[in-house]
CSV table of C-alpha atoms in Angstrom, one decimal:
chain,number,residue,atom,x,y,z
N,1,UNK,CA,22.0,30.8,-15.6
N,2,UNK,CA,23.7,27.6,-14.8
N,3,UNK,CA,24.8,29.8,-11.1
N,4,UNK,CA,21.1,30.0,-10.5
N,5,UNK,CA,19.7,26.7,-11.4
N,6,UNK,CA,20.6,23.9,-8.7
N,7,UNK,CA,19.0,26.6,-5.8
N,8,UNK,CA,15.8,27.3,-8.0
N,9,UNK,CA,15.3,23.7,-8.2
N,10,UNK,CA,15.9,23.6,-4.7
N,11,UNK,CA,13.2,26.0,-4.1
N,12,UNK,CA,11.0,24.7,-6.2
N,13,UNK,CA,11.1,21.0,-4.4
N,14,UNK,CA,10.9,22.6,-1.2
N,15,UNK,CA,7.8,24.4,-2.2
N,16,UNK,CA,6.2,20.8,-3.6
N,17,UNK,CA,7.0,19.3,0.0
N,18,UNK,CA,5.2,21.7,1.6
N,19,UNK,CA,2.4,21.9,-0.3
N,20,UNK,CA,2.3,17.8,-0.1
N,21,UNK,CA,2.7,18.3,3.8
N,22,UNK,CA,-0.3,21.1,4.1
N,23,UNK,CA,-3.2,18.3,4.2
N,24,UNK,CA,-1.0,16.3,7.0
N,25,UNK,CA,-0.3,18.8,9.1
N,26,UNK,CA,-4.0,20.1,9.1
N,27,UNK,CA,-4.8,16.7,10.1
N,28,UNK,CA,-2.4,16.2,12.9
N,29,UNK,CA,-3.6,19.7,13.9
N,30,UNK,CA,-7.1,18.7,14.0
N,31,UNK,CA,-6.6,15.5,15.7
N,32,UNK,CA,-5.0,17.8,18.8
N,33,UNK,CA,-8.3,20.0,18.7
N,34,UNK,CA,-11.3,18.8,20.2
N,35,UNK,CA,-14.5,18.7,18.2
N,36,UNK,CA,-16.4,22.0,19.5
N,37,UNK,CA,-12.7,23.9,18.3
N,38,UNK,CA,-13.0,22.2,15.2
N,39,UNK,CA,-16.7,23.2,14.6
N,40,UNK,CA,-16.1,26.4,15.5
N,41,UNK,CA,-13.1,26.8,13.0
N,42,UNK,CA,-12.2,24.2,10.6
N,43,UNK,CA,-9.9,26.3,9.1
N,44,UNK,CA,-7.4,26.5,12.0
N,45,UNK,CA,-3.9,25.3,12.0
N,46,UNK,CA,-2.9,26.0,15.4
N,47,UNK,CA,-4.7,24.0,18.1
N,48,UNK,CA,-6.4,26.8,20.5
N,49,UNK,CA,-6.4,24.0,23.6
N,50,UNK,CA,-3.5,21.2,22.6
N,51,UNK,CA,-5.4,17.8,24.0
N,52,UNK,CA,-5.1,14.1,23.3
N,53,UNK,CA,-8.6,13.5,24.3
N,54,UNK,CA,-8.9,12.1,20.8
N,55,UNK,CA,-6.1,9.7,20.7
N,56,UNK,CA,-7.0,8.6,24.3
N,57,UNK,CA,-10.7,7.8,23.2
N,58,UNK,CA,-9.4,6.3,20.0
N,59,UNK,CA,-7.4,3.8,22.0
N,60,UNK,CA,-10.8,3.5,24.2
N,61,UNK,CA,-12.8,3.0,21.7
N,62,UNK,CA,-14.8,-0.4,21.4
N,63,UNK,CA,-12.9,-3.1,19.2
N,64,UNK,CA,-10.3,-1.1,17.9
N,65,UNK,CA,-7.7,-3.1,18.9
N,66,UNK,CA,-9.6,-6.1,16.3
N,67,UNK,CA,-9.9,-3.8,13.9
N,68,UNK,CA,-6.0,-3.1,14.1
N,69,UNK,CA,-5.1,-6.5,14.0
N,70,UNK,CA,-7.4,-7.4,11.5
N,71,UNK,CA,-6.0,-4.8,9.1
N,72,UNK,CA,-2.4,-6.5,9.8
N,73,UNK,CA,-3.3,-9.7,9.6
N,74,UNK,CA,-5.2,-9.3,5.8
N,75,UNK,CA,-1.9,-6.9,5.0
N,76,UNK,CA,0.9,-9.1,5.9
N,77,UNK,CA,-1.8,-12.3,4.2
N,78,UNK,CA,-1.5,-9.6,0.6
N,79,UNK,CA,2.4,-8.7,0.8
N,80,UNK,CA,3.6,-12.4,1.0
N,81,UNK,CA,1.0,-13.4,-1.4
N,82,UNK,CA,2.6,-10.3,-3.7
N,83,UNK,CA,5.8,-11.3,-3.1
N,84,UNK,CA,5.6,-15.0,-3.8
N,85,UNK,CA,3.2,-14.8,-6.6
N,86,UNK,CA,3.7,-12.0,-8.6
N,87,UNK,CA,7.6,-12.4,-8.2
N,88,UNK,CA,6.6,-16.2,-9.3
N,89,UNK,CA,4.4,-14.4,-12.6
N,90,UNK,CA,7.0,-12.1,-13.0
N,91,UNK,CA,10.3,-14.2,-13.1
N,92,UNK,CA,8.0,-16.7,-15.2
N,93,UNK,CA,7.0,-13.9,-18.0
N,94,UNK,CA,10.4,-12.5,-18.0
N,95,UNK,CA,12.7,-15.5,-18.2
N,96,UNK,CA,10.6,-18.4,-19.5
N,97,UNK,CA,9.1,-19.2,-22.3
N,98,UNK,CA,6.2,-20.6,-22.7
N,99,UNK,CA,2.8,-20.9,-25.2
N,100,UNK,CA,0.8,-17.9,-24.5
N,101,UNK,CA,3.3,-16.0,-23.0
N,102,UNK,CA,2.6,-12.6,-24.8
N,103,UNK,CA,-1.2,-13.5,-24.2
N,104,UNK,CA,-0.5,-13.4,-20.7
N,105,UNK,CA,1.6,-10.6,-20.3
N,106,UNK,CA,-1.2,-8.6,-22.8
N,107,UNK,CA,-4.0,-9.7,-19.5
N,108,UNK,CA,-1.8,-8.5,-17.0
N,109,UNK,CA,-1.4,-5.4,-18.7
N,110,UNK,CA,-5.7,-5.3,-19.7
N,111,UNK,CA,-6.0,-5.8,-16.0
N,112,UNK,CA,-3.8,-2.8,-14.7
N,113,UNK,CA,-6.7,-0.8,-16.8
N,114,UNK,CA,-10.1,-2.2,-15.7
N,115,UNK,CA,-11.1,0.3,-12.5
N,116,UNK,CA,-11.6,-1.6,-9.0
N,117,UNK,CA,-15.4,0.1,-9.8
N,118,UNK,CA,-15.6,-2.0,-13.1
N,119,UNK,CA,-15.1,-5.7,-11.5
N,120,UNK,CA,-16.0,-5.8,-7.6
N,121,UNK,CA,-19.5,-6.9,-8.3
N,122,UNK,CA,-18.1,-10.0,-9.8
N,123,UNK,CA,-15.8,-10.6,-7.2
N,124,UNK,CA,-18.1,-10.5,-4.5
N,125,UNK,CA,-20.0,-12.6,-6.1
N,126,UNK,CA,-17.1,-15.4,-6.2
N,127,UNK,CA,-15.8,-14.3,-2.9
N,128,UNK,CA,-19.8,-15.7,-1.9
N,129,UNK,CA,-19.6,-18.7,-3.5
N,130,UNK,CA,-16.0,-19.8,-2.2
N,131,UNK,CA,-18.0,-19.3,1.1
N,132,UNK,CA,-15.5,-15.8,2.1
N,133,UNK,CA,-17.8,-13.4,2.7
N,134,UNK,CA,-17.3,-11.8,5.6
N,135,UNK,CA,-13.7,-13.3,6.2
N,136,UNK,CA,-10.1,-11.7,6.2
N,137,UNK,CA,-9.3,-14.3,3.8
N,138,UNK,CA,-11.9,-13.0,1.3
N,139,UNK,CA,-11.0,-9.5,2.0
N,140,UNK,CA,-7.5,-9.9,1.1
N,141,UNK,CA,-7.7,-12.7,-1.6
N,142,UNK,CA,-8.1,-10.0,-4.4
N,143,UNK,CA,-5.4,-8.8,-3.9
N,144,UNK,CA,-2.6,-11.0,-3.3
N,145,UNK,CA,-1.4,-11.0,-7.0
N,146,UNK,CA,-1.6,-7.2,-8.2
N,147,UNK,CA,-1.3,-6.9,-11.6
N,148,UNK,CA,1.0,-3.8,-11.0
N,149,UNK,CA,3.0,-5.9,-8.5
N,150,UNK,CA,3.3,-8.5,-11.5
N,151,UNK,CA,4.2,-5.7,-14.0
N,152,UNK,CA,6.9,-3.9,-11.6
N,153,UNK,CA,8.7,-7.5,-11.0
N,154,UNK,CA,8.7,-9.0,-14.9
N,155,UNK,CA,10.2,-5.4,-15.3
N,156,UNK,CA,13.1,-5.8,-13.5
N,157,UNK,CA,13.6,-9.5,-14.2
N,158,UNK,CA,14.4,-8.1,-17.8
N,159,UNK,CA,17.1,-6.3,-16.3
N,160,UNK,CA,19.0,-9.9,-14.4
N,161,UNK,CA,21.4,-11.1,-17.4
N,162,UNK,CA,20.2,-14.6,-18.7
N,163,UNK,CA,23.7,-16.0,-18.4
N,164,UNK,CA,23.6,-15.8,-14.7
N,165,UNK,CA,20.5,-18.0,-15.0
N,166,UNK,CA,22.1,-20.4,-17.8
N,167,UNK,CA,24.9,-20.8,-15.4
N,168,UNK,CA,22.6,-22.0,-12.7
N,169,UNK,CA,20.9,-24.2,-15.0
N,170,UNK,CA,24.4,-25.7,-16.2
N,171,UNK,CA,25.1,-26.7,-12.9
N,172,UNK,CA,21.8,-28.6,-12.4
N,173,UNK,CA,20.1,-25.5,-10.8
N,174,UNK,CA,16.0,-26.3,-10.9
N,175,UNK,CA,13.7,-23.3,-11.9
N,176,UNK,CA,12.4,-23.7,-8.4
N,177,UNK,CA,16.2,-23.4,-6.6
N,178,UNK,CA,17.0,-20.3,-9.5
N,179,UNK,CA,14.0,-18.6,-8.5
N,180,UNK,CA,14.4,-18.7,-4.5
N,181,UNK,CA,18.3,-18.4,-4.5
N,182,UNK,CA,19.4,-16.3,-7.3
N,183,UNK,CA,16.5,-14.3,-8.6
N,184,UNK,CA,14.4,-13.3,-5.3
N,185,UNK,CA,18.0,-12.6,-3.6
N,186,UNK,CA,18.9,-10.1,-6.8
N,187,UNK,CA,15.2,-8.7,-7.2
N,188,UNK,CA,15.7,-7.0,-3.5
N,189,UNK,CA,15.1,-3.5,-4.6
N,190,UNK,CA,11.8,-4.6,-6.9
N,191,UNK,CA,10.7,-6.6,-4.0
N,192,UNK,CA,11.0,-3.8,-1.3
N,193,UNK,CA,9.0,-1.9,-4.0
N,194,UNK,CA,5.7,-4.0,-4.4
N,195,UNK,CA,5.8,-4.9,-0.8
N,196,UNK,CA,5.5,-1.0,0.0
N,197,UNK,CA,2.9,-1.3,-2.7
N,198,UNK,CA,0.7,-3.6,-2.0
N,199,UNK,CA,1.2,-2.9,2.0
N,200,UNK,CA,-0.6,0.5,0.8
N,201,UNK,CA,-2.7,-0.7,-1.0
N,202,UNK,CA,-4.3,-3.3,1.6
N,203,UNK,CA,-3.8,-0.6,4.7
N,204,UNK,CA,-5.4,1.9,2.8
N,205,UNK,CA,-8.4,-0.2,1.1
N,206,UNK,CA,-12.2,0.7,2.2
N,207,UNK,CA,-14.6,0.1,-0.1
N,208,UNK,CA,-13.4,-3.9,-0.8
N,209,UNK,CA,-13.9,-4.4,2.9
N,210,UNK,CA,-16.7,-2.7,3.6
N,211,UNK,CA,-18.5,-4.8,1.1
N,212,UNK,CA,-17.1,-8.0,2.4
N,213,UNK,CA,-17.1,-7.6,6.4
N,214,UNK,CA,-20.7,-8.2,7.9
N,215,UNK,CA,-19.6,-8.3,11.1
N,216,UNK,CA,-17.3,-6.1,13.4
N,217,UNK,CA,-15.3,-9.0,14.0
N,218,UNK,CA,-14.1,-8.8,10.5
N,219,UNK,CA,-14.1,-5.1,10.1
N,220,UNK,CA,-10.4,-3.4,8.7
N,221,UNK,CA,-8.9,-0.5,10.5
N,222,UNK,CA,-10.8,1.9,7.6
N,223,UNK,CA,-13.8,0.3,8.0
N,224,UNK,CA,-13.7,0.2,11.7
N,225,UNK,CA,-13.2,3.9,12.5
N,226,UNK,CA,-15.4,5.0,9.7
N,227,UNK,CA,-18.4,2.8,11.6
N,228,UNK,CA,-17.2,4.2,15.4
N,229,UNK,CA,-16.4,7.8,14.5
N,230,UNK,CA,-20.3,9.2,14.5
N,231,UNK,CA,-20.6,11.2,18.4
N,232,UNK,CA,-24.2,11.6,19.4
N,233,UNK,CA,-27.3,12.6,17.3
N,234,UNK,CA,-25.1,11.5,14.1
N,235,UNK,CA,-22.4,13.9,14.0
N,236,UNK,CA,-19.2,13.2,13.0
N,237,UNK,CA,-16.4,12.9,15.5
N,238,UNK,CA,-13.8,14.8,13.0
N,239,UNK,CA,-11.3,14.7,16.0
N,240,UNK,CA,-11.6,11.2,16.5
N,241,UNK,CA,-11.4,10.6,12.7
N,242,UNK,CA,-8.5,12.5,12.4
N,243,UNK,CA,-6.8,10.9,15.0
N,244,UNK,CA,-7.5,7.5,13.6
N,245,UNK,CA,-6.2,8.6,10.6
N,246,UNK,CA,-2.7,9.7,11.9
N,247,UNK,CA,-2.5,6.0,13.6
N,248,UNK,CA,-3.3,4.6,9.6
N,249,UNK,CA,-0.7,6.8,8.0
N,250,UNK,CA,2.2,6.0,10.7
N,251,UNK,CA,2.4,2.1,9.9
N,252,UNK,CA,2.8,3.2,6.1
N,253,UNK,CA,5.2,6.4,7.0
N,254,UNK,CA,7.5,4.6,8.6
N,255,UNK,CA,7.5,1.5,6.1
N,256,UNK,CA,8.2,3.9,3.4
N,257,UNK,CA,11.5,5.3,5.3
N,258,UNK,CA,12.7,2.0,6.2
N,259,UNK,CA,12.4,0.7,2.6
N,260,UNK,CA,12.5,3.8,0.7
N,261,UNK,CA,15.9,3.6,-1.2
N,262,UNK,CA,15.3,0.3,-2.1
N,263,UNK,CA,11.3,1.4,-3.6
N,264,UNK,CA,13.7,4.0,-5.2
N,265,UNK,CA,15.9,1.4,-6.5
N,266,UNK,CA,13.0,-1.1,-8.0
N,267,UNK,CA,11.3,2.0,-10.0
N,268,UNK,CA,14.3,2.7,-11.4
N,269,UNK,CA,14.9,-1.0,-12.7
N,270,UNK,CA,11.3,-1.6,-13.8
N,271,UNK,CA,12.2,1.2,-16.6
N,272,UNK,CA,15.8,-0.8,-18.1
N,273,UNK,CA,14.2,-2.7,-20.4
């Protein structure tokens, strides 16, 4: 049995990868189709007439070079706001101590419950009254300290020994010098992980900025496409959709290669302790 079990495992990944890869590669067969082959037959995976009509007009198409930049700028504003402040919450919650400590580590935990559906109302209604609305500032203030992101790093703090930090401290180390030049330097592999995280999860997001963009100027990549793809008498432009959203996956595909063992590594150390 033993002969048998590392190329049924084998088989059995490969089968899960290409089942994961079946929606991808309809849609980067679809975005090589033009709409009248896609009408005709959805079902197609083989593009009848190869074109990159839809990639050319996607490029074309009225502000989407905002809307691209737009979606880096409020991406890059939510990964360094992860990285500095829940690496700050975590390392704080991990290796400090402090009154309320368990209190605060028991809301972070409430929050990583509470659905996005549950709370948004409320904080539109902040992101109003701090005068946000329709700003990349207000679109990406929510999410600059995930409670996951918080979660993943107080993990692997856990795992740093507390006599490398006493040693620091010995020789006249502040908490603000141990932080920046021991702990962020060893927390690598938890930091790759929550910036892969919260990259995804700002790239991705539509809802959040849909409610808080007004304007075009302020629309997100999601936003943007979803508001340009409609051709004329309201039908959808599924080529031109589905060529926008190979341009949103590629940003994220290729972050994830770049950083993936290290996103390996930080899973693996958020479960040590």
């Amino acid at each position: 049995m033993t002969l048998y079990r590392r190329p049924l495992l084998y088989g059995a990944l490969i089968l899960c990868a290409l089942l994961t890869m079946l929606p991808f590669a309809l849609a980067v067969s679809g975005s090589l189709r033009s709409l009248d082959e896609i009408r005709a037959d959805p079902g197609a995976w083989i593009p009848e007439h190869l074109t990159f009509d839809n990639f050319t007009r996607l490029f074309a198409t009225e502000g989407f070079g905002g809307f691209m930049v737009n979606s880096i700028v409020v991406a890059l504003m939510v990964v360094v706001g992860n990285i500095v402040a829940a690496s700050a919450a975590g390392y704080a919650l991990a290796k400090l101590e402090f009154a309320g400590k368990r209190l605060a580590f028991g809301a972070v935990m409430a929050a990583m419950m509470v659905p996005f559906s549950a709370v948004f109302v409320t904080q539109f209604v902040i992101t109003v009254d701090m005068g946000l609305a329709d700003t990349l500032t207000g679109i990406a203030l929510p999410g600059v300290a995930l409670p996951m992101s918080v979660f993943i790093m107080r993990q692997y703090a856990l795992s740093i020994p507390d006599e490398l930090l006493e040693a620091a401290r010995i020789d006249g180390a502040g908490e603000f010098r141990i932080f920046f030049r021991i702990f962020l330097p060893l927390a690598g592999p938890a930091v790759a992980t929550i910036t892969i995280m919260s990259f995804l999860t700002s790239w991705n997001n539509f809802i959040w900025p849909l409610i808080v963009a007004q304007s075009m100027s302020t629309y997100t990549l999601p936003v943007g496409l979803a508001a340009t793809s409609q051709a004329a008498a309201h039908v959808t432009d599924y080529g031109l959709m589905l060529a926008g959203a190979i341009v949103v996956m590629l940003p994220v595909l290729l972050l994830f290669l770049f950083l993936q063992r290290y996103f390996v590594q930080g899973i693996a150390g958020t479960g040590m302790r």
